[in-house]
PDB file of C-alpha atoms in Angstrom:
ATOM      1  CA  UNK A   1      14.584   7.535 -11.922  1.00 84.00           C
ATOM      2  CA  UNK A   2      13.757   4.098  -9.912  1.00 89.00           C
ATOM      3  CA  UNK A   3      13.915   5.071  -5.927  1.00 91.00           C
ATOM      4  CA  UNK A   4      15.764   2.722  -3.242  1.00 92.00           C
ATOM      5  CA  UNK A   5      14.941   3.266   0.684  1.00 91.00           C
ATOM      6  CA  UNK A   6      17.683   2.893   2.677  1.00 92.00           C
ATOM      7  CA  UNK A   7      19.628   3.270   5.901  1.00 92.00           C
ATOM      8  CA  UNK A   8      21.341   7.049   5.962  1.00 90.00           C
ATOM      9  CA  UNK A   9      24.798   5.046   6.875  1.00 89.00           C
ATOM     10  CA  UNK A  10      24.369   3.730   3.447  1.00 90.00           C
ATOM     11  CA  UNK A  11      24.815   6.772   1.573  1.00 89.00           C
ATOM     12  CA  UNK A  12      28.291   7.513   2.995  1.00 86.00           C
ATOM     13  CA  UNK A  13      29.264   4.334   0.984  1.00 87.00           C
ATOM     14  CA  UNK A  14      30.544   4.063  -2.955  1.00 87.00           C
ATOM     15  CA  UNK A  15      28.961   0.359  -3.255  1.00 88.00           C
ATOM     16  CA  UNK A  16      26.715  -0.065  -0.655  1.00 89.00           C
ATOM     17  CA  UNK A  17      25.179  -3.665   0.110  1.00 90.00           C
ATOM     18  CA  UNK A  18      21.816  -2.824  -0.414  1.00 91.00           C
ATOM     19  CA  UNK A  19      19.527  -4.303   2.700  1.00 90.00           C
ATOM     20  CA  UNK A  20      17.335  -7.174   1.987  1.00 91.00           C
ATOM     21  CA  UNK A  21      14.189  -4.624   0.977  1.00 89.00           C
ATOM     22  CA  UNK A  22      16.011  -2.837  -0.927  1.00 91.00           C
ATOM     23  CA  UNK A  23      17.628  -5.608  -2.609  1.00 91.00           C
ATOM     24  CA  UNK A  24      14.809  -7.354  -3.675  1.00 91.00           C
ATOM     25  CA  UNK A  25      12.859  -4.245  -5.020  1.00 90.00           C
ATOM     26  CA  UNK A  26      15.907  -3.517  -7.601  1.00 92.00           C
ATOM     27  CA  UNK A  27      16.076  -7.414  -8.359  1.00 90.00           C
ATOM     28  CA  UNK A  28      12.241  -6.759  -9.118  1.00 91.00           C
ATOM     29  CA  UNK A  29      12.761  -3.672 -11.598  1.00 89.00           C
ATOM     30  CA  UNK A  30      15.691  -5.860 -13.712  1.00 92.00           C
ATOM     31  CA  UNK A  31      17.857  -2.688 -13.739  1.00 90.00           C
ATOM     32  CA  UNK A  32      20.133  -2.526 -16.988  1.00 91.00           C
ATOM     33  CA  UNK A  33      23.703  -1.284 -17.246  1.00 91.00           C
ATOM     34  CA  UNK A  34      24.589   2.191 -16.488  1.00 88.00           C
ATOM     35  CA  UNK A  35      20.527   2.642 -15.603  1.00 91.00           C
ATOM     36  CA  UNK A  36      21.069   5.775 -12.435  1.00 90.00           C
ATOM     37  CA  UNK A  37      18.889   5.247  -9.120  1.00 91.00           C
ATOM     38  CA  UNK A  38      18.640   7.398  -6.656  1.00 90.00           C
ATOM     39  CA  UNK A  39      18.960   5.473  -2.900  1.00 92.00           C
ATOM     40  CA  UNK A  40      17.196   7.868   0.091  1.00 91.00           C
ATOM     41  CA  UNK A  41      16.740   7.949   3.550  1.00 93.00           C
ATOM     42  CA  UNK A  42      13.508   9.293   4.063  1.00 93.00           C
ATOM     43  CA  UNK A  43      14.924  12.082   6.310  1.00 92.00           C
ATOM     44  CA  UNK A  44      16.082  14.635   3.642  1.00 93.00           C
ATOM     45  CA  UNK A  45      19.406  13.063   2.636  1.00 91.00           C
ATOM     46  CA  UNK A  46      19.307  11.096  -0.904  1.00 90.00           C
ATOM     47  CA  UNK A  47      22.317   9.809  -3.465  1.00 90.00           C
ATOM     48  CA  UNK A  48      22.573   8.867  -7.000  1.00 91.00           C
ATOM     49  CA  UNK A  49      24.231   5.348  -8.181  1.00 91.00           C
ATOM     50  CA  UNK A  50      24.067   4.127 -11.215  1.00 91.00           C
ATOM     51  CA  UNK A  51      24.275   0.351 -12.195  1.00 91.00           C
ATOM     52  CA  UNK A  52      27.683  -1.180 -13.130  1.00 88.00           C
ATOM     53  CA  UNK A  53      28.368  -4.952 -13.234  1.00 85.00           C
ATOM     54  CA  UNK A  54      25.591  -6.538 -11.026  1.00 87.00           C
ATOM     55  CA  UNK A  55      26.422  -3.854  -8.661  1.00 86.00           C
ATOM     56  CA  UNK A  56      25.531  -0.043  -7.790  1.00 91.00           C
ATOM     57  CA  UNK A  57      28.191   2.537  -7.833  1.00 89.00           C
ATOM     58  CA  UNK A  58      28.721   6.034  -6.750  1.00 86.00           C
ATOM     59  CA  UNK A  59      28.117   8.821  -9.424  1.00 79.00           C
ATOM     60  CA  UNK A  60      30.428  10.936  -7.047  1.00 71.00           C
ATOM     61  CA  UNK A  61      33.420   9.291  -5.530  1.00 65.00           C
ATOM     62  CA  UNK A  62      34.199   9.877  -2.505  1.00 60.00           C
ATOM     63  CA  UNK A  63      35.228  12.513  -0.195  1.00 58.00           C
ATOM     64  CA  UNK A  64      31.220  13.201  -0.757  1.00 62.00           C
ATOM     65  CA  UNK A  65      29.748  15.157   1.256  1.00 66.00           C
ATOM     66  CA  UNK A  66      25.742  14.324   2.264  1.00 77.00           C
ATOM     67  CA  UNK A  67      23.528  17.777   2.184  1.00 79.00           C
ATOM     68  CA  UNK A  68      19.545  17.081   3.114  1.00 85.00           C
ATOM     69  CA  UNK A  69      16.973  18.540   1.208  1.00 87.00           C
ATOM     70  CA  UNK A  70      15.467  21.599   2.728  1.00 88.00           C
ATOM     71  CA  UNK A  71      12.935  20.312   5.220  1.00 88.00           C
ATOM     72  CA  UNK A  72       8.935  20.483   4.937  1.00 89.00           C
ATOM     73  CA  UNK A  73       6.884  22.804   6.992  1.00 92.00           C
ATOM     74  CA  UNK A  74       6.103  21.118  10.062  1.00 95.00           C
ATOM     75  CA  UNK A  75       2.083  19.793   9.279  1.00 97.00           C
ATOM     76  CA  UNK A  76       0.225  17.377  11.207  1.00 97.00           C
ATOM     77  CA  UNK A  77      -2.610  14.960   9.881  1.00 98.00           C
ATOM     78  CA  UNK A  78      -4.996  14.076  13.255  1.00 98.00           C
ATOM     79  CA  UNK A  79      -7.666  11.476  11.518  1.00 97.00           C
ATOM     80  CA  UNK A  80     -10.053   9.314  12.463  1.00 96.00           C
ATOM     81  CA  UNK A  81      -9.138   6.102  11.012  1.00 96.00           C
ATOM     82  CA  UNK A  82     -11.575   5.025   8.240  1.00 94.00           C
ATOM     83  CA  UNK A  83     -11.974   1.422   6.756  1.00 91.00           C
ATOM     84  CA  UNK A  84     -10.460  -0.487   4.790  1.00 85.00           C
ATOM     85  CA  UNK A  85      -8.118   0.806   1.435  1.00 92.00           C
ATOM     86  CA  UNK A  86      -9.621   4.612   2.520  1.00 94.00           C
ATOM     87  CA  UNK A  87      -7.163   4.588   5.227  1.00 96.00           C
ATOM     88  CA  UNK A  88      -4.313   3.366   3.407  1.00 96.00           C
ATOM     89  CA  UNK A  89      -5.020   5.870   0.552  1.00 97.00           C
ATOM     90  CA  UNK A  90      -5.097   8.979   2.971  1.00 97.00           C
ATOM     91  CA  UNK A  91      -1.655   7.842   4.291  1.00 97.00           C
ATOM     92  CA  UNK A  92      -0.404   7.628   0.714  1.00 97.00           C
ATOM     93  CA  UNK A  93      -1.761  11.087  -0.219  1.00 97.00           C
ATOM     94  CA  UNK A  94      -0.819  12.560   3.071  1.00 97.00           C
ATOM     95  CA  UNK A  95       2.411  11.420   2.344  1.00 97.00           C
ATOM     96  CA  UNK A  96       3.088  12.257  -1.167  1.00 96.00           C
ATOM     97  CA  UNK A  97       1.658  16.125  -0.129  1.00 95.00           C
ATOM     98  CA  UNK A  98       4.238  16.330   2.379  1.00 94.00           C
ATOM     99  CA  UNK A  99       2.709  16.037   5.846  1.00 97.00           C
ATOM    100  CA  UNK A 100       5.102  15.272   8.369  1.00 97.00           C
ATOM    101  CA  UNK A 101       3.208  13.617  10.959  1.00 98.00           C
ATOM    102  CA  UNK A 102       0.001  11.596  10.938  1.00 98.00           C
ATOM    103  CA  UNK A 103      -1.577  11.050  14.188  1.00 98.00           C
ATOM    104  CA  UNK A 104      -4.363   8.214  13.715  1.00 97.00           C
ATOM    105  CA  UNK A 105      -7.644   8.672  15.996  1.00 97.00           C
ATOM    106  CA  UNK A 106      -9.977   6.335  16.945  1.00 96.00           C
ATOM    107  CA  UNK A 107     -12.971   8.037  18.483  1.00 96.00           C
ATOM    108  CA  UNK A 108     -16.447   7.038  20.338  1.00 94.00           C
ATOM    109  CA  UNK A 109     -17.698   6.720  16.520  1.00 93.00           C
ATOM    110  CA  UNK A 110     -14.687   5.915  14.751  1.00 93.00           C
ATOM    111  CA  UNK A 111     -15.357   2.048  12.880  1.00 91.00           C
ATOM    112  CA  UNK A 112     -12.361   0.825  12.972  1.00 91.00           C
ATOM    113  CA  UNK A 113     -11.657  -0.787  16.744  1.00 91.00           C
ATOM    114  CA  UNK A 114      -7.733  -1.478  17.757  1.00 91.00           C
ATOM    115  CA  UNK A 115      -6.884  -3.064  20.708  1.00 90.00           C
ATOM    116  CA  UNK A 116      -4.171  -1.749  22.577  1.00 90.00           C
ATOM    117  CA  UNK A 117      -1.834  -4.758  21.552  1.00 91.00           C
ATOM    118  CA  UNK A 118      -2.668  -4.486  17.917  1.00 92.00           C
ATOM    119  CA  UNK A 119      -1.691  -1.069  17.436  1.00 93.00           C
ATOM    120  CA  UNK A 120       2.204  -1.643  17.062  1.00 94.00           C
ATOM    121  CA  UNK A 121       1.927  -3.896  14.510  1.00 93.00           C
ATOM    122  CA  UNK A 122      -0.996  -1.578  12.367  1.00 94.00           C
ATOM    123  CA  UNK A 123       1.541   1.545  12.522  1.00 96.00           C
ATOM    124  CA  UNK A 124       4.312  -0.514  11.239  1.00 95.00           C
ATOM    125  CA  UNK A 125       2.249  -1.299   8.329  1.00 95.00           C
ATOM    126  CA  UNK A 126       0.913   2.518   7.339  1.00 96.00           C
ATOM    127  CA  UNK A 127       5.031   3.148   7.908  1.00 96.00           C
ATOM    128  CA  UNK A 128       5.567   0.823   4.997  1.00 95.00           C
ATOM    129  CA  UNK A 129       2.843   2.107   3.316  1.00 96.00           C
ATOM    130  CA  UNK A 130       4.352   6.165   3.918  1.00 97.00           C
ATOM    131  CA  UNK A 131       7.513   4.844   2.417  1.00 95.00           C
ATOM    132  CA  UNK A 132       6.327   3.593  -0.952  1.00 94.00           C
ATOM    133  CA  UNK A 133       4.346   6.565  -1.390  1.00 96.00           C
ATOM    134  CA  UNK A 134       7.698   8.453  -0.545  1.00 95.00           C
ATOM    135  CA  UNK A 135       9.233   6.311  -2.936  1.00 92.00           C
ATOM    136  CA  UNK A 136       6.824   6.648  -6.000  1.00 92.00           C
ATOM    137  CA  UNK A 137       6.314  10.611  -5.446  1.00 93.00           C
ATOM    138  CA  UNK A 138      10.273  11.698  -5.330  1.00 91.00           C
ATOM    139  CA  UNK A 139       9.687  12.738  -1.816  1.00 93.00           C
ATOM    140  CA  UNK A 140      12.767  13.071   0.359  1.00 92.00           C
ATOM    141  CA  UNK A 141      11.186  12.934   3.449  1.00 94.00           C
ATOM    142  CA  UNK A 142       8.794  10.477   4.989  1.00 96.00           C
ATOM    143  CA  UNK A 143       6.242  11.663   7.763  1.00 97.00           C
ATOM    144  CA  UNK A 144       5.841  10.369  11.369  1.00 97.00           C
ATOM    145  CA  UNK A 145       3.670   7.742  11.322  1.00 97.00           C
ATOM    146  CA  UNK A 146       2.484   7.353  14.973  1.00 97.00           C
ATOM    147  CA  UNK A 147       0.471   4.705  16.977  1.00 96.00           C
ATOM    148  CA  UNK A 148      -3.476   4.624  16.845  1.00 96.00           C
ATOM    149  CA  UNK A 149      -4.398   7.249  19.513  1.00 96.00           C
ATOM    150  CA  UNK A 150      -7.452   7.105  21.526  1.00 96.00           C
ATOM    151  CA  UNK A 151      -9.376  10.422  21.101  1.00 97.00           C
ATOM    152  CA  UNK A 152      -8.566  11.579  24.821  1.00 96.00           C
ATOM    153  CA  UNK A 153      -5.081  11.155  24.229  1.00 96.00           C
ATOM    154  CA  UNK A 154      -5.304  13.031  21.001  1.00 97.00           C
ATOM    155  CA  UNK A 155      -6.429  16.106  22.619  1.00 97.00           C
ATOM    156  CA  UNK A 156      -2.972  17.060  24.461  1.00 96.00           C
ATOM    157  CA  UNK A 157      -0.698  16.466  21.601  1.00 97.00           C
ATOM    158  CA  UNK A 158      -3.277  18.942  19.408  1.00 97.00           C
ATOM    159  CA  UNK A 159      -2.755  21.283  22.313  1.00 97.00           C
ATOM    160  CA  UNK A 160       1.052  21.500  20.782  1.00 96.00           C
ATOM    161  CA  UNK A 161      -0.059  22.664  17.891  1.00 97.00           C
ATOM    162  CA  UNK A 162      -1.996  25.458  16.331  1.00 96.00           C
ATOM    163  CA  UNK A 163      -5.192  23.134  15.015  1.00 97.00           C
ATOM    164  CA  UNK A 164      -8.064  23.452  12.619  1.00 97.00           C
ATOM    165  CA  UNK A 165     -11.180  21.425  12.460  1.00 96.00           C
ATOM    166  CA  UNK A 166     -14.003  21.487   9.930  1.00 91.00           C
ATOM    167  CA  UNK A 167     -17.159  22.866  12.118  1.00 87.00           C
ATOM    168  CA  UNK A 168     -20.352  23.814  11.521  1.00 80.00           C
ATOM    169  CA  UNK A 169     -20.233  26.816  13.942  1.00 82.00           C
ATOM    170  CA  UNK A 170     -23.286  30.340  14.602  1.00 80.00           C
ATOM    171  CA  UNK A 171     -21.950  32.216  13.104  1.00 85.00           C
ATOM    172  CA  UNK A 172     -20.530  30.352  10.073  1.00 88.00           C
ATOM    173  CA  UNK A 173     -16.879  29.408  10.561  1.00 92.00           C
ATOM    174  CA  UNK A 174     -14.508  31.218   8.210  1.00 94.00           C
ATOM    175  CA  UNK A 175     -12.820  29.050   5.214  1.00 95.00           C
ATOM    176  CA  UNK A 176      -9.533  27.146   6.312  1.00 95.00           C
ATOM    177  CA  UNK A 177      -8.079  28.877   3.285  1.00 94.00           C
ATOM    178  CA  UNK A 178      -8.369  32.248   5.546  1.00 93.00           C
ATOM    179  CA  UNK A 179      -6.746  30.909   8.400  1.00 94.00           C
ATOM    180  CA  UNK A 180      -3.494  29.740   9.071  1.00 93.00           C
ATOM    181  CA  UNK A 181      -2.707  26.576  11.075  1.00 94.00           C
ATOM    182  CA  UNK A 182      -0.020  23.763  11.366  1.00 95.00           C
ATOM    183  CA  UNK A 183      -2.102  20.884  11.746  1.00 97.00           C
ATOM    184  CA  UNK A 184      -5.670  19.652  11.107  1.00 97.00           C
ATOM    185  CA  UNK A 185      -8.275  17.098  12.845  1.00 97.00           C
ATOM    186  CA  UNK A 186     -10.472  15.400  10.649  1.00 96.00           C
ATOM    187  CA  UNK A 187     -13.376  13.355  11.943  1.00 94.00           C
ATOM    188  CA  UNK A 188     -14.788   9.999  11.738  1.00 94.00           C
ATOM    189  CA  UNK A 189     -17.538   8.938   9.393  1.00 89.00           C
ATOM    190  CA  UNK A 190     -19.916   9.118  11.934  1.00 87.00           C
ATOM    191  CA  UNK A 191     -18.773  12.315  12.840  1.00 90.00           C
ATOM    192  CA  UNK A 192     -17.732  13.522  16.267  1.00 94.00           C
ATOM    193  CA  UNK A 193     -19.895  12.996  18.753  1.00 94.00           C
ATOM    194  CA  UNK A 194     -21.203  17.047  20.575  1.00 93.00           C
ATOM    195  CA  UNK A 195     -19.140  16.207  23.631  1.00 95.00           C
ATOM    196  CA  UNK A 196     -16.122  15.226  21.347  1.00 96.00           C
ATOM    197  CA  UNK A 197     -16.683  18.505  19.312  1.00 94.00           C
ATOM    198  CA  UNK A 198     -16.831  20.387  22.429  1.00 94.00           C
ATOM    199  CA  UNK A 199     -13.535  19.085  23.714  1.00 96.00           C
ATOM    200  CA  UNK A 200     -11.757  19.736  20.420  1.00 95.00           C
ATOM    201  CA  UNK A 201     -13.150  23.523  20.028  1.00 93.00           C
ATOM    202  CA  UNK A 202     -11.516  24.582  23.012  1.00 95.00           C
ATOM    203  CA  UNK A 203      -8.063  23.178  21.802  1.00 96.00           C
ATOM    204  CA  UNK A 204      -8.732  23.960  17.786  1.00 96.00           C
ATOM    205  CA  UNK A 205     -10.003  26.648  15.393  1.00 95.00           C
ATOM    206  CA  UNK A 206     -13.257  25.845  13.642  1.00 95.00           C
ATOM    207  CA  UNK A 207     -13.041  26.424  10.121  1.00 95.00           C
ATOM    208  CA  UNK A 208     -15.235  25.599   6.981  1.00 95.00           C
ATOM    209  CA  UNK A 209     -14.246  23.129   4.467  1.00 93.00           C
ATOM    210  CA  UNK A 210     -17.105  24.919   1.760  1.00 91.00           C
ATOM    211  CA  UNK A 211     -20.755  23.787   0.968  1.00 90.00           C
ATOM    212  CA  UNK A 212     -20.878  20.689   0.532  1.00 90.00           C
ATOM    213  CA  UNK A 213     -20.323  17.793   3.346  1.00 88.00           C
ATOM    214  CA  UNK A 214     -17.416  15.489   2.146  1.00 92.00           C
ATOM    215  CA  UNK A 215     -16.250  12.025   3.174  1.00 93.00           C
ATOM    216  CA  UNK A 216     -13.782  11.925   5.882  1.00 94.00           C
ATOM    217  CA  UNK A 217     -10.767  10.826   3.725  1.00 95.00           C
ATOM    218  CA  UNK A 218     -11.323  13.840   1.056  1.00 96.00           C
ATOM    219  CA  UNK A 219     -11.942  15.784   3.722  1.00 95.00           C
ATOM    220  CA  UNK A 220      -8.592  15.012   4.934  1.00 96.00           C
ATOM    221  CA  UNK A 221      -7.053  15.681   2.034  1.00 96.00           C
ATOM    222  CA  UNK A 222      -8.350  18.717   0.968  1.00 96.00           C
ATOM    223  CA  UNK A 223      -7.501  20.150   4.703  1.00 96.00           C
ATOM    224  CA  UNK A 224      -3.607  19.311   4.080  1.00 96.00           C
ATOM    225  CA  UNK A 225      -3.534  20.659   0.538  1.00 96.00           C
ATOM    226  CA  UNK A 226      -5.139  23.801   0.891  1.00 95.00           C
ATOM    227  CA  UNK A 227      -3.057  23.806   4.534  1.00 94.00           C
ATOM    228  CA  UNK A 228       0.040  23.474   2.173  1.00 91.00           C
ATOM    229  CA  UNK A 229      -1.378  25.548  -0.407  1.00 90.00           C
ATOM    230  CA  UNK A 230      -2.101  28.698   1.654  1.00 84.00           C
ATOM    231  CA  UNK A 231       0.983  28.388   4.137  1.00 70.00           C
ATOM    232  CA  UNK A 232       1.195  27.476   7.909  1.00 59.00           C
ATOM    233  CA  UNK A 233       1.845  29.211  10.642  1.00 56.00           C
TER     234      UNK A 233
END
């Protein structure tokens, strides 16, 4: 079933006027008659319509009554924004996986340089990106997408949460599928620099990610789905 993103106020309505995103997209998939989509907010709460005369209509009539879909464990995604379509791609897979909020980093090593003005507008685009992943997977909820964080500022909104990092630790860190966490940091390409690394081990648990040394945006998603796998906290 095709997937429309739209306002929560919608939902409440037996023909809604679909907004101009929304509109377009269906104009785009040439719905036929009596073809069912399913319109969503992104927050849990979702509706079937099905297509009647040019127009969508209500598979329930109204009185109906909007129930959200049971919500996600709370996971956070810190990363250290990598170039390019890699970025984009971890948002997507972040997304369909069901992390609920993505904090992007940009460290002393990180590539990718935002200026403070530029920021808005880049979040606004991985937001757009979130919700067609939402879209495409079936997922009912789409995670907080916020702006790019300098890796200072990072640090006291992983103090909120109970954080893992891959680390190369004496002794040997245990495997993050051992230890229990609601949110994960993943590094830069470059790595994190030994201060950085120093800062972040007193606010996160080292863990292993296994033997072998993995690029920053697998190792991002192999955190969250073994994370998700295992169980938080």
């Amino acid at each position: 079933m095709h997937r429309l993103l739209v306002d929560k106020s919608l939902l409440s309505e037996e023909s809604p006027a679909l907004p101009k995103d929304a509109a377009n997209h269906l104009k785009v998939l040439r719905p036929k008659e009596d073809e069912e989509f399913e319109l969503f907010d992104g927050q849990g709460f979702s509706r079937v319509y099905r297509y009647f005369r040019g127009e969508l209509k209500s598979l329930r009539p109204n009185p109906y009554v909007l129930t959200p879909s049971p919500a996600p464990a709370p996971l956070t995604l810190f990363a250290c924004i990598t170039k390019g379509s890699r970025w984009d791609w971890t948002i997507e897979k972040a997304t369909e996986l069901g992390v609920t909020k993505i904090v992007p980093v940009i460290s002393d090593r990180t590539i990718v340089r935002l200026s403070k003005s530029e920021r808005e507008s880049k979040r606004e685009r991985w937001v757009r990106i979130a919700e067609d992943a939402a879209r495409q997977s079936d997922a009912k909820y789409i995670p907080e997408i916020l702006p790019a964080h300098d890796f200072e500022e990072s640090l006291e909104l992983v103090k909120t949460t109970k954080c893992l990092i891959g680390a190369l630790t004496n002794p040997p860190s245990p495997h993050i599928s051992t230890v229990r966490g609601d949110a994960v940091f993943i590094g830069p390409e470059g790595d994190f620099t030994a201060e950085e690394l120093e800062k972040l081990m007193k606010v996160a648990t080292p863990v292993s990610f296994g033997p072998t040394i993995l690029r920053a945006e697998t190792a991002a998603i192999f955190a969250v789905s073994v994370i998700s796998a295992y169980g938080t906290v």
